[in-house]
Each structure stands twice: as C-alpha cells, then as structure tokens.
Amino acid sequence: MKSKAFFIIGILTVSISQILTHYLQLNDFSKGLFIGIGLGLLLLALLQKNKTAKS
C-alpha cells in the first residue's frame, strides 16, 4: 500500500515539474530538486515493492 502511494506521488511530482517548466521560468536548482524528489520516490516505491515480493 505504501509503495503505491510513493509511486503515484513520484509520478505526479515529475509530471508537475515538467508542466511548471513549460509555463514558468524555473532555475536549474528548482527543476533538479523536483525531478530528483520524484525519481527518488519512484525508486523507493520500486525497492519497497521488490522487498515485499521476496518476503
């Protein structure tokens, strides 16, 4: 259940950052921060799902 939430939030974070980049001028730090957090959440979700599948 927790991995699904991380996965959804990660996808939304990356997509929202791409939408904001299209319409607003964001500096490189902000773009990298949003994408990094989103990818981190996606990776965390995949690791948790893999861990629960093995158990």
GROMACS .gro file of N, CA and C in nm:
model
  165
    1MET      N    1   0.082  -0.119   0.000
    1MET     CA    2   0.000   0.000   0.000
    1MET      C    3   0.087   0.126   0.000
    2LYS      N    4   0.193   0.123   0.082
    2LYS     CA    5   0.280   0.238   0.090
    2LYS      C    6   0.355   0.261  -0.040
    3SER      N    7   0.392   0.151  -0.106
    3SER     CA    8   0.467   0.165  -0.231
    3SER      C    9   0.381   0.226  -0.341
    4LYS      N   10   0.251   0.197  -0.341
    4LYS     CA   11   0.162   0.258  -0.440
    4LYS      C   12   0.154   0.409  -0.421
    5ALA      N   13   0.149   0.452  -0.296
    5ALA     CA   14   0.142   0.595  -0.267
    5ALA      C   15   0.270   0.665  -0.311
    6PHE      N   16   0.386   0.605  -0.281
    6PHE     CA   17   0.513   0.664  -0.323
    6PHE      C   18   0.521   0.670  -0.475
    7PHE      N   19   0.475   0.566  -0.541
    7PHE     CA   20   0.478   0.561  -0.687
    7PHE      C   21   0.392   0.671  -0.747
    8ILE      N   22   0.271   0.687  -0.698
    8ILE     CA   23   0.180   0.789  -0.750
    8ILE      C   24   0.234   0.929  -0.724
    9ILE      N   25   0.283   0.953  -0.602
    9ILE     CA   26   0.336   1.085  -0.568
    9ILE      C   27   0.460   1.116  -0.651
   10GLY      N   28   0.543   1.016  -0.674
   10GLY     CA   29   0.663   1.035  -0.755
   10GLY      C   30   0.629   1.072  -0.898
   11ILE      N   31   0.534   1.001  -0.956
   11ILE     CA   32   0.493   1.032  -1.094
   11ILE      C   33   0.432   1.172  -1.101
   12LEU      N   34   0.349   1.207  -1.004
   12LEU     CA   35   0.288   1.340  -1.005
   12LEU      C   36   0.392   1.449  -0.987
   13THR      N   37   0.492   1.426  -0.904
   13THR     CA   38   0.596   1.526  -0.882
   13THR      C   39   0.675   1.552  -1.010
   14VAL      N   40   0.714   1.447  -1.078
   14VAL     CA   41   0.790   1.464  -1.203
   14VAL      C   42   0.704   1.531  -1.309
   15SER      N   43   0.578   1.490  -1.321
   15SER     CA   44   0.492   1.550  -1.424
   15SER      C   45   0.459   1.696  -1.393
   16ILE      N   46   0.437   1.728  -1.267
   16ILE     CA   47   0.409   1.868  -1.231
   16ILE      C   48   0.531   1.955  -1.257
   17SER      N   49   0.649   1.901  -1.230
   17SER     CA   50   0.770   1.980  -1.257
   17SER      C   51   0.787   2.005  -1.407
   18GLN      N   52   0.751   1.907  -1.489
   18GLN     CA   53   0.760   1.927  -1.634
   18GLN      C   54   0.657   2.030  -1.681
   19ILE      N   55   0.538   2.027  -1.625
   19ILE     CA   56   0.435   2.125  -1.661
   19ILE      C   57   0.476   2.265  -1.618
   20LEU      N   58   0.528   2.278  -1.495
   20LEU     CA   59   0.572   2.409  -1.448
   20LEU      C   60   0.687   2.463  -1.532
   21THR      N   61   0.777   2.376  -1.573
   21THR     CA   62   0.889   2.417  -1.657
   21THR      C   63   0.840   2.469  -1.792
   22HIS      N   64   0.733   2.411  -1.841
   22HIS     CA   65   0.680   2.454  -1.971
   22HIS      C   66   0.620   2.595  -1.963
   23TYR      N   67   0.551   2.626  -1.853
   23TYR     CA   68   0.481   2.753  -1.843
   23TYR      C   69   0.557   2.859  -1.765
   24LEU      N   70   0.649   2.822  -1.678
   24LEU     CA   71   0.721   2.917  -1.596
   24LEU      C   72   0.871   2.903  -1.617
   25GLN      N   73   0.944   3.007  -1.585
   25GLN     CA   74   1.089   3.001  -1.588
   25GLN      C   75   1.137   2.956  -1.451
   26LEU      N   76   1.180   2.833  -1.439
   26LEU     CA   77   1.236   2.784  -1.315
   26LEU      C   78   1.387   2.775  -1.330
   27ASN      N   79   1.457   2.803  -1.222
   27ASN     CA   80   1.602   2.789  -1.231
   27ASN      C   81   1.640   2.641  -1.225
   28ASP      N   82   1.765   2.613  -1.255
   28ASP     CA   83   1.810   2.474  -1.264
   28ASP      C   84   1.798   2.401  -1.131
   29PHE      N   85   1.819   2.472  -1.022
   29PHE     CA   86   1.808   2.409  -0.891
   29PHE      C   87   1.666   2.358  -0.865
   30SER      N   88   1.567   2.440  -0.897
   30SER     CA   89   1.428   2.400  -0.875
   30SER      C   90   1.389   2.282  -0.963
   31LYS      N   91   1.430   2.288  -1.090
   31LYS     CA   92   1.400   2.176  -1.181
   31LYS      C   93   1.463   2.047  -1.130
   32GLY      N   94   1.589   2.055  -1.093
   32GLY     CA   95   1.659   1.938  -1.043
   32GLY      C   96   1.602   1.886  -0.914
   33LEU      N   97   1.559   1.977  -0.828
   33LEU     CA   98   1.500   1.937  -0.700
   33LEU      C   99   1.371   1.860  -0.720
   34PHE      N  100   1.282   1.914  -0.804
   34PHE     CA  101   1.154   1.847  -0.829
   34PHE      C  102   1.174   1.711  -0.896
   35ILE      N  103   1.257   1.707  -0.996
   35ILE     CA  104   1.279   1.581  -1.068
   35ILE      C  105   1.351   1.480  -0.978
   36GLY      N  106   1.447   1.528  -0.899
   36GLY     CA  107   1.519   1.439  -0.808
   36GLY      C  108   1.429   1.379  -0.701
   37ILE      N  109   1.342   1.460  -0.645
   37ILE     CA  110   1.249   1.409  -0.544
   37ILE      C  111   1.154   1.308  -0.607
   38GLY      N  112   1.104   1.340  -0.725
   38GLY     CA  113   1.012   1.249  -0.793
   38GLY      C  114   1.077   1.116  -0.826
   39LEU      N  115   1.199   1.120  -0.880
   39LEU     CA  116   1.269   0.996  -0.912
   39LEU      C  117   1.306   0.919  -0.786
   40GLY      N  118   1.340   0.990  -0.682
   40GLY     CA  119   1.370   0.924  -0.555
   40GLY      C  120   1.249   0.850  -0.500
   41LEU      N  121   1.133   0.912  -0.508
   41LEU     CA  122   1.011   0.846  -0.462
   41LEU      C  123   0.976   0.725  -0.549
   42LEU      N  124   0.998   0.737  -0.679
   42LEU     CA  125   0.973   0.624  -0.768
   42LEU      C  126   1.067   0.508  -0.736
   43LEU      N  127   1.192   0.538  -0.713
   43LEU     CA  128   1.289   0.435  -0.678
   43LEU      C  129   1.256   0.371  -0.545
   44LEU      N  130   1.216   0.452  -0.448
   44LEU     CA  131   1.177   0.399  -0.317
   44LEU      C  132   1.056   0.307  -0.330
   45ALA      N  133   0.961   0.343  -0.412
   45ALA     CA  134   0.843   0.259  -0.433
   45ALA      C  135   0.881   0.126  -0.496
   46LEU      N  136   0.970   0.130  -0.594
   46LEU     CA  137   1.011   0.006  -0.659
   46LEU      C  138   1.090  -0.084  -0.563
   47LEU      N  139   1.175  -0.024  -0.482
   47LEU     CA  140   1.251  -0.103  -0.386
   47LEU      C  141   1.161  -0.167  -0.281
   48GLN      N  142   1.061  -0.093  -0.234
   48GLN     CA  143   0.969  -0.147  -0.135
   48GLN      C  144   0.884  -0.258  -0.196
   49LYS      N  145   0.843  -0.241  -0.319
   49LYS     CA  146   0.762  -0.344  -0.384
   49LYS      C  147   0.844  -0.470  -0.405
   50ASN      N  148   0.970  -0.455  -0.443
   50ASN     CA  149   1.058  -0.569  -0.462
   50ASN      C  150   1.084  -0.640  -0.329
   51LYS      N  151   1.099  -0.563  -0.222
   51LYS     CA  152   1.124  -0.620  -0.090
   51LYS      C  153   1.003  -0.699  -0.040
   52THR      N  154   0.883  -0.649  -0.064
   52THR     CA  155   0.763  -0.720  -0.018
   52THR      C  156   0.735  -0.842  -0.105
   53ALA      N  157   0.777  -0.838  -0.231
   53ALA     CA  158   0.753  -0.953  -0.319
   53ALA      C  159   0.841  -1.072  -0.280
   54LYS      N  160   0.961  -1.045  -0.229
   54LYS     CA  161   1.051  -1.151  -0.188
   54LYS      C  162   1.009  -1.214  -0.056
   55SER      N  163   0.943  -1.137   0.029
   55SER     CA  164   0.903  -1.188   0.162
   55SER      C  165   0.785  -1.280   0.158
   0.00000   0.00000   0.00000
